[in-house]
CSV table of C-alpha atoms and ligand atoms in Angstrom, one decimal:
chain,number,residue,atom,x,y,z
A,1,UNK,CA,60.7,46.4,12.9
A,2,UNK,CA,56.6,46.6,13.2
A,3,UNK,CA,57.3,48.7,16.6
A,4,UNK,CA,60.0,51.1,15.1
A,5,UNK,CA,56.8,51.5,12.1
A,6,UNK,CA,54.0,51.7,15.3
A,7,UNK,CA,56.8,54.7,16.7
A,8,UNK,CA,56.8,56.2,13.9
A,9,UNK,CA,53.4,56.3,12.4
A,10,UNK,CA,52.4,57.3,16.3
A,11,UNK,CA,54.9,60.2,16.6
A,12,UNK,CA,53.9,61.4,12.6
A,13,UNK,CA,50.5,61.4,14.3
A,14,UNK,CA,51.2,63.5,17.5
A,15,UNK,CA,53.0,66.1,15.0
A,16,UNK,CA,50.1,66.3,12.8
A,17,UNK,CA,47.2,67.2,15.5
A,18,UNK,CA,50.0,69.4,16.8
A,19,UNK,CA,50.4,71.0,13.3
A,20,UNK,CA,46.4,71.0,12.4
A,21,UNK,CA,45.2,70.9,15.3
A,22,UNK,CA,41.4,71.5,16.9
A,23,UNK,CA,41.6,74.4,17.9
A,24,UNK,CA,41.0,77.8,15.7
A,25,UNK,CA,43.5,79.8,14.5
A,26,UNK,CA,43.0,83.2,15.6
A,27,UNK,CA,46.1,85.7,13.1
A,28,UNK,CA,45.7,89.5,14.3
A,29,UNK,CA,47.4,91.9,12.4
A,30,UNK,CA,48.9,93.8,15.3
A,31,UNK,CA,50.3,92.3,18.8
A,32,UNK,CA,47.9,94.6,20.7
A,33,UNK,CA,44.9,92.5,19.4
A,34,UNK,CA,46.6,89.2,19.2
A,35,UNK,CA,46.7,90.2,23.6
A,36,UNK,CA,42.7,91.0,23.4
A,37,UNK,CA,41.5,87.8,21.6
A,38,UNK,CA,44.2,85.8,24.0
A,39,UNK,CA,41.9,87.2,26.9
A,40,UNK,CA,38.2,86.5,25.2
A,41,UNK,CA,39.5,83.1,23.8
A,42,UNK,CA,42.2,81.6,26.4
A,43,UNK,CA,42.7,77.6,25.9
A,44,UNK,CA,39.5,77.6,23.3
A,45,UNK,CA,41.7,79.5,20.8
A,46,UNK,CA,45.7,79.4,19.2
A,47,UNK,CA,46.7,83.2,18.6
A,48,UNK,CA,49.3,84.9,16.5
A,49,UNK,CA,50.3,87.8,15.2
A,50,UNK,CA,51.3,89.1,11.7
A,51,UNK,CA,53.4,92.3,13.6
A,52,UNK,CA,56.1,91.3,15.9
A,53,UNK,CA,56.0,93.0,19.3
A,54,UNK,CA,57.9,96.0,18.7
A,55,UNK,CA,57.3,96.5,15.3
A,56,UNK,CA,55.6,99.3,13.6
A,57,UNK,CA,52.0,97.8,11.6
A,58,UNK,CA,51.8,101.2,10.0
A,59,UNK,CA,54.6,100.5,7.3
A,60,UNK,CA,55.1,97.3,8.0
A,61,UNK,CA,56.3,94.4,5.2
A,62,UNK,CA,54.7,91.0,5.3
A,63,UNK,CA,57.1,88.4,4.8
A,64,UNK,CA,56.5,84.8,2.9
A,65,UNK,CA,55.9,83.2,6.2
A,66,UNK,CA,53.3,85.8,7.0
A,67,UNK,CA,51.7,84.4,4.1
A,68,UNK,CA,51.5,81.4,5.7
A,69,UNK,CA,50.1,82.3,9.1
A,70,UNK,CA,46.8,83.8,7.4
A,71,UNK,CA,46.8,81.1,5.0
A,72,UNK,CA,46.1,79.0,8.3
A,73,UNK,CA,44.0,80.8,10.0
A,74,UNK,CA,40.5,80.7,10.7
A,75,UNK,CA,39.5,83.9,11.5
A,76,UNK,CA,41.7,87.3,10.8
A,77,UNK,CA,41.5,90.3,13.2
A,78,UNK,CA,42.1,93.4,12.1
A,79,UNK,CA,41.6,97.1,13.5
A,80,UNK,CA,40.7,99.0,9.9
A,81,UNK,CA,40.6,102.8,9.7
A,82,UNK,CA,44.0,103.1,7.7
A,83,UNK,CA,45.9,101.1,10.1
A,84,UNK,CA,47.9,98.2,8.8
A,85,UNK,CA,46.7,99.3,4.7
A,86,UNK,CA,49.1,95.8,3.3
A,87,UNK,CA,46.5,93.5,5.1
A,88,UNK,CA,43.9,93.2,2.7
A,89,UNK,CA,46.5,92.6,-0.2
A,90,UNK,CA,48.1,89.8,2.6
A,91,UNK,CA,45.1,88.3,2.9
A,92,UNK,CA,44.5,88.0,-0.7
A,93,UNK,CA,47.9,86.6,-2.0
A,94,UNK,CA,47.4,83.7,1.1
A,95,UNK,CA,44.5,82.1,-0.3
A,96,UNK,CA,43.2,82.0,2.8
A,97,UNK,CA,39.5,81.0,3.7
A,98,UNK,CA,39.8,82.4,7.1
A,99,UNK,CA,37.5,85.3,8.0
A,100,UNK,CA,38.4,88.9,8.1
A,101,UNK,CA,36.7,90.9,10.5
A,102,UNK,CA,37.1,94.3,11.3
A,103,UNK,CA,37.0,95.1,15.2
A,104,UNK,CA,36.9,98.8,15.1
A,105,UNK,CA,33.0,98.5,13.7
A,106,UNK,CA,30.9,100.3,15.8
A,107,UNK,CA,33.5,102.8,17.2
A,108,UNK,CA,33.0,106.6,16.5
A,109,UNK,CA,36.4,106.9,14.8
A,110,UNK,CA,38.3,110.8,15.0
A,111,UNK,CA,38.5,112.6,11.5
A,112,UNK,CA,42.7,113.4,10.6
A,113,UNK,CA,43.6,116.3,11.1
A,114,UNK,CA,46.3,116.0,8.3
A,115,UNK,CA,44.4,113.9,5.9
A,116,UNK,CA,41.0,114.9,4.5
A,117,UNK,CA,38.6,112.1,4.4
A,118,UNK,CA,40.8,109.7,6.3
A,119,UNK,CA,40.5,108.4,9.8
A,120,UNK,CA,42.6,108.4,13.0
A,121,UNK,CA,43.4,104.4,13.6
A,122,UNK,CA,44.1,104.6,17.3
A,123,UNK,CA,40.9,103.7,18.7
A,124,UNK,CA,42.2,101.2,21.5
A,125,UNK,CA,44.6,104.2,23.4
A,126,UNK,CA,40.3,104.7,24.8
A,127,UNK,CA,39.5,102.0,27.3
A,128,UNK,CA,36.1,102.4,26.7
A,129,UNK,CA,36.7,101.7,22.8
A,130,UNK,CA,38.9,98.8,24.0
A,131,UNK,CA,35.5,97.2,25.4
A,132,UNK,CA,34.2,97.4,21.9
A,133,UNK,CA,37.0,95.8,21.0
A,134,UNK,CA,36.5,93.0,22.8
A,135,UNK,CA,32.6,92.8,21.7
A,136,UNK,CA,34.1,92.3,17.9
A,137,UNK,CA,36.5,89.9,18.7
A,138,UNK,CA,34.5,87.5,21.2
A,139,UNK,CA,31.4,87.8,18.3
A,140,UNK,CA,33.7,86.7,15.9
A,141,UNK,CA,35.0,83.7,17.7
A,142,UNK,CA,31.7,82.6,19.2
A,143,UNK,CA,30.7,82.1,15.4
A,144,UNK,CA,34.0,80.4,14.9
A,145,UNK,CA,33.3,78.3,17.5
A,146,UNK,CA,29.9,78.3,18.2
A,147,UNK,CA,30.0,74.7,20.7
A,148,UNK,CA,32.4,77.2,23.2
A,149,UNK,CA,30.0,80.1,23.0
A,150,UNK,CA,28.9,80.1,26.6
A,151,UNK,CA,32.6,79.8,27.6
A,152,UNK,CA,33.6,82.9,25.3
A,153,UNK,CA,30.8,84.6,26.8
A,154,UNK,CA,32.1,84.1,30.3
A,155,UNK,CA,35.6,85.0,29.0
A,156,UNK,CA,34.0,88.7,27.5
A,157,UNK,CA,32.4,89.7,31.0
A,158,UNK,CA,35.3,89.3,33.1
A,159,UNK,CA,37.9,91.3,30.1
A,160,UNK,CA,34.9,93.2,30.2
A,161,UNK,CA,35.2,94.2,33.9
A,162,UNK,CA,38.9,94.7,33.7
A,163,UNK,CA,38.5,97.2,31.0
A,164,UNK,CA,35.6,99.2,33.0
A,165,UNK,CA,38.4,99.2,35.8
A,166,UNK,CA,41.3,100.7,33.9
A,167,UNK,CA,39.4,103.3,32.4
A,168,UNK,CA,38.7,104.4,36.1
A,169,UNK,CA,42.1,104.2,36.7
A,170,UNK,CA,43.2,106.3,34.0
A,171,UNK,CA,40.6,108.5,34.8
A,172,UNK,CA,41.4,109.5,38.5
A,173,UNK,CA,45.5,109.0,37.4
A,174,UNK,CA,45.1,111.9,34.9
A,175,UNK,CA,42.8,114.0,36.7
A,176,UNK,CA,45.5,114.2,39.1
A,177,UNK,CA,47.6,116.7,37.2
A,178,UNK,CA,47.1,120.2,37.2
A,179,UNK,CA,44.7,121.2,34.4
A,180,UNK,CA,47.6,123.1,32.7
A,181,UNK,CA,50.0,120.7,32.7
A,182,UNK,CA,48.1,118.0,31.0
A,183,UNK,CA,49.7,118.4,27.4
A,184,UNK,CA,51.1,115.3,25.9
A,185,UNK,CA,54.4,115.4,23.1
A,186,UNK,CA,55.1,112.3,21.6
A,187,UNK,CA,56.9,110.8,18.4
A,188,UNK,CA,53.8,110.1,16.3
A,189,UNK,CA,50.0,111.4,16.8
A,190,UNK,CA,48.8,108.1,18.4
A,191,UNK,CA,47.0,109.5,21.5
A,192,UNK,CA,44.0,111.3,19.9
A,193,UNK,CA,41.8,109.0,21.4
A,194,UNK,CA,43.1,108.9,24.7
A,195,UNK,CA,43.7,112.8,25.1
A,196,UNK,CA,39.5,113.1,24.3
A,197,UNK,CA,38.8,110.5,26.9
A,198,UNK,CA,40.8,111.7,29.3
A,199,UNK,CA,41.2,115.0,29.2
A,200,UNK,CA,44.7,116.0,28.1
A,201,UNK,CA,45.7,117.9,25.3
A,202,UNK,CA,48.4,116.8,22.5
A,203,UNK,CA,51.3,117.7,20.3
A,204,UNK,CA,53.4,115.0,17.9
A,205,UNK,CA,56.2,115.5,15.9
A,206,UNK,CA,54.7,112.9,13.3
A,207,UNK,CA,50.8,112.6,12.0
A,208,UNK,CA,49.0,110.1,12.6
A,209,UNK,CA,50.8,107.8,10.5
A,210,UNK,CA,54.4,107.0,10.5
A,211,UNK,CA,55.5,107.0,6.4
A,212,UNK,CA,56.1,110.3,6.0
A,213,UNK,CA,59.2,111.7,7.7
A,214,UNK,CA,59.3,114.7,10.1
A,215,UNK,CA,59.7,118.2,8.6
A,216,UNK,CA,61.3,121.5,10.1
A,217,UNK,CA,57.8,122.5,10.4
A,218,UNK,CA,56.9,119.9,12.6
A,219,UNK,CA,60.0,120.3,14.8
A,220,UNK,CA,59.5,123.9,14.8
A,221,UNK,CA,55.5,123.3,15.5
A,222,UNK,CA,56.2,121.3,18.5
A,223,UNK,CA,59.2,123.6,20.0
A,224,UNK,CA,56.6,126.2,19.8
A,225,UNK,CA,54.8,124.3,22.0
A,226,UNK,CA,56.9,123.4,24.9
A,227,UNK,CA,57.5,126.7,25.0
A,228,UNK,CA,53.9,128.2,25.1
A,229,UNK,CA,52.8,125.3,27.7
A,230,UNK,CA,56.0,125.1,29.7
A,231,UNK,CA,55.5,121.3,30.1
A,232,UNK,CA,58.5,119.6,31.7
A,233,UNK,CA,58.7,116.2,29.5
A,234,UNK,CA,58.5,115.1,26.4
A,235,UNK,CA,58.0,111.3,25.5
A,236,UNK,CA,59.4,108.4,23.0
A,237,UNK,CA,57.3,106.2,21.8
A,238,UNK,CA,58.7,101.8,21.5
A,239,UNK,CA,58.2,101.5,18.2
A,240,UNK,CA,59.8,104.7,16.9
A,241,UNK,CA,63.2,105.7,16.8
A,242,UNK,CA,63.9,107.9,19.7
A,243,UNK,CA,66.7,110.1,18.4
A,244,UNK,CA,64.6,113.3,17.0
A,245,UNK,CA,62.4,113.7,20.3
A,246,UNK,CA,65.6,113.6,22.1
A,247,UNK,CA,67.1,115.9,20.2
A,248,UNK,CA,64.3,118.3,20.9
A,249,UNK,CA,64.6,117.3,24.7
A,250,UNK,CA,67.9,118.6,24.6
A,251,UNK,CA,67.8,121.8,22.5
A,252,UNK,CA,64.5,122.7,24.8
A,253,UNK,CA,66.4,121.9,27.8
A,254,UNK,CA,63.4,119.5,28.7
A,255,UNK,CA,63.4,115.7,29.9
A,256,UNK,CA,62.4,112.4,28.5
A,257,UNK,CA,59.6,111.2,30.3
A,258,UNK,CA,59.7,107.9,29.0
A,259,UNK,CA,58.9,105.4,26.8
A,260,UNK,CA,55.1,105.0,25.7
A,261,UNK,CA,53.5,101.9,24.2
A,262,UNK,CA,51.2,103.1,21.4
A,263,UNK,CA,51.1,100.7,18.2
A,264,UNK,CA,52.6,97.8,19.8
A,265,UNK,CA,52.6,95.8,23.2
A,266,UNK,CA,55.7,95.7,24.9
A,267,UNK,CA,58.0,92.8,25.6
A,268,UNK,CA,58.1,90.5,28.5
A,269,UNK,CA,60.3,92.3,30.1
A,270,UNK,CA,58.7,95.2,30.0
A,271,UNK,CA,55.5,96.3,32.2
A,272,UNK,CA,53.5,96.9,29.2
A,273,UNK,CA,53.3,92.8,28.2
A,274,UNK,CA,49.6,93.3,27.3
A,275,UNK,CA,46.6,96.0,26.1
A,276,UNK,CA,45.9,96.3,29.6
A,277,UNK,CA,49.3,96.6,31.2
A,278,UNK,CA,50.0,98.8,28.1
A,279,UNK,CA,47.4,101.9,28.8
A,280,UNK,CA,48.3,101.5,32.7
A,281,UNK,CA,52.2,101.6,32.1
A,282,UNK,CA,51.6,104.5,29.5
A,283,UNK,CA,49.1,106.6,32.5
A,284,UNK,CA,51.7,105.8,35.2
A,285,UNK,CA,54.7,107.1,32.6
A,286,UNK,CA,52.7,110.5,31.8
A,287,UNK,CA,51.5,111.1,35.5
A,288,UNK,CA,54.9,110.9,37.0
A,289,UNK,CA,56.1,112.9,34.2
A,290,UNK,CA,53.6,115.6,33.9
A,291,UNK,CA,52.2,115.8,37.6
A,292,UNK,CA,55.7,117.7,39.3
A,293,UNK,CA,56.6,120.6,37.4
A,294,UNK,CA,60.2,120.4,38.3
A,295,UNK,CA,61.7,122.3,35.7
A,296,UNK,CA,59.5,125.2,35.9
A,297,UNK,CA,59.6,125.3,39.7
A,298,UNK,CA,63.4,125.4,40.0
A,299,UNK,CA,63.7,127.7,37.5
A,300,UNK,CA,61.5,130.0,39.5
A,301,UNK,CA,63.9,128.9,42.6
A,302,UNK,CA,66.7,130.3,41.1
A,303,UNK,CA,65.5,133.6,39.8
A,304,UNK,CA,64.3,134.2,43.2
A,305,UNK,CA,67.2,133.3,44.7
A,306,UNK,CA,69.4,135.7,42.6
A,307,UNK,CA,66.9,138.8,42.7
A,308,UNK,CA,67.1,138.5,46.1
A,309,UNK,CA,70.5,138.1,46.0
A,310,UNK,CA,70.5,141.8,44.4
A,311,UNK,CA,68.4,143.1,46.7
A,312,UNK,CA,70.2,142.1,49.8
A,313,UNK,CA,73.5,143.4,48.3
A,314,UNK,CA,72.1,147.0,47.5
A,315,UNK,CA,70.5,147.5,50.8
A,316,UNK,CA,73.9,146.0,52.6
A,317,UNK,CA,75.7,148.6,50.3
A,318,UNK,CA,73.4,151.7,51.0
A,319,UNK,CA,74.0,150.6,54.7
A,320,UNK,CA,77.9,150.6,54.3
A,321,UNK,CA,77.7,153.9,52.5
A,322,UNK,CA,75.5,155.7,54.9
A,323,UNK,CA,77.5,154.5,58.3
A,324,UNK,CA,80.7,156.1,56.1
A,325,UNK,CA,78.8,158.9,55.8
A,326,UNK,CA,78.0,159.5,59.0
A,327,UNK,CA,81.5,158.6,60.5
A,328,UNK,CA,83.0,161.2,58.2
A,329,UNK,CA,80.4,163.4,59.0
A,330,UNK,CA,80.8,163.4,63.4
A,331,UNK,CA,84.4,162.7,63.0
B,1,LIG,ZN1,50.4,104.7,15.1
């Protein structure tokens, strides 16, 4: 009997550092950040997320168990600038004593275009912003945990280095397309950020929120500019339904290009499992898309091929009719 009591007490005990634990809780409010602070915190830290992979944060709806999680946690990462507007409210209801801290501060954020006053949220579509990112968030968790410091300061320079390294890649990937074909159509106006630092210019369907639904305008807007640009692809967008932009594919006689990460990570099957592996998926996606004009170029193919066509047929007939000619003629 005392051993079955020793089991139990000893397994109540494993469960209960296992629930507690020592090590902080680190909630983000979107999977993109949960990724970051995995990076800058690795075994020091537990993450989680309040958005599922795949989910949209913009009109998202915490759940009871969400409640929970930030009840828990020890610190609370989230990106601010109109993002994920239920967190504060989240945060509130939990009772939580976990700290929230904003990891957009010290970012220049983009005025909306739409909405006067109001900011664009998508800072981390910039790798360069992403490195302030990651500033905020190890900060925060070195005064979480201040006896790891040197540790998180080890993990910051080498995210650090990775980030300095994508931005070059997306850099020389995007300089690759001709100037005029760099124009980017997408679901929802996400890529702000990413079209000032690298140089390609933008069109969505939706602003740069998703809780307002698309209007004629917009699809009329947008048709106006495939036209005008002549770009060959349009693109969807993972956490956005993909029927509207591939209805406008299709009555544009344009292709998909493919599927973007812009609000969310991607799953682990996909190639954007990560912040990192997100922007590079997203570059590689747009490059292949936009770099061969296909579209245009066979089109051009084929009128040339028909005028010529034309051409050949009414010089072969004015050949025809002058050899009758002259046959009739010396007969
Ligand atoms: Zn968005």
């Amino acid at each position: 009997m005392k051993r079955v009591i020793l089991i139990v007490v000893c397994g109540l005990m494993v469960i209960s550092t296992g629930l507690c634990g020592q090590l902080p809780k680190v909630v983000a409010s979107a999977s993109i950040f949960e990724d970051m602070a995995a990076h800058l915190g690795k075994e020091l830290i537990e993450t989680a997320s309040v958005v599922p992979i795949g989910g949209d944060p913009h009109v998202y709806e915490p759940t009871p168990s969400d409640a929970v999680l930030v009840a828990n946690a020890d610190l609370i990462l989230v990106n601010g600038l109109t993002f994920e507007g239920w967190i504060n409210e989240l945060a509130e209801n939990s009772g939580t004593n976990g700290r929230l801290v904003v990891i957009t501060e010290g970012i220049k954020p983009i005025a909306s275009e739409q909405y006067k006053g109001a900011t664009d949220p998508h800072a981390w579509m910039d790798a360069q912003n992403g490195i302030i990112y990651a500033q905020n968030i190890s900060r925060a968790l070195q005064e979480t945990d201040p006896d790891n410091k040197e540790k998180y300061k080890q993990y910051l320079s080498d995210y650090i280095d990775q980030l300095k390294e994508l931005d070059r890649y997306i850099q020389q990937e995007i300089s690759s397309i001709p100037e005029q074909q760099r124009v980017l159509i997408t679901s929802h106006d996400a890529f702000a950020y990413y079209g000032q630092r690298y140089g390609i210019k933008l069109s969505a369907i939706m602003g740069i929120s998703t809780d307002a639904e698309a209007q004629t305008s917009d699809i009329i807007r947008v048709t106006e500019t495939i036209k005008k640009t002549g770009v060959p692809s349009i693109f969807i967008e993972s956490t956005i339904n993909p029927k509207l932009v591939q209805q406008i594919a299709k009555d544009n006689n344009v292709k998909i290009g493919g599927e973007l990460f812009a609000d969310s990570i991607g799953d682990e099957e996909s190639e954007g499992h990560g912040y990192i592996e997100m922007l590079r998926h997203n570059t590689d996606v747009i490059v292949g898309a936009l770099a061969r004009n296909e579209l245009s170029s066979t089109k051009l193919d084929q009128d040339d091929g028909s005028s010529n066509l034309l051409l050949y047929s009414i010089l072969g007939l004015c050949m025809i009719g002058s050899l009758v000619y002259l046959v009739f003629k010396f007969r």
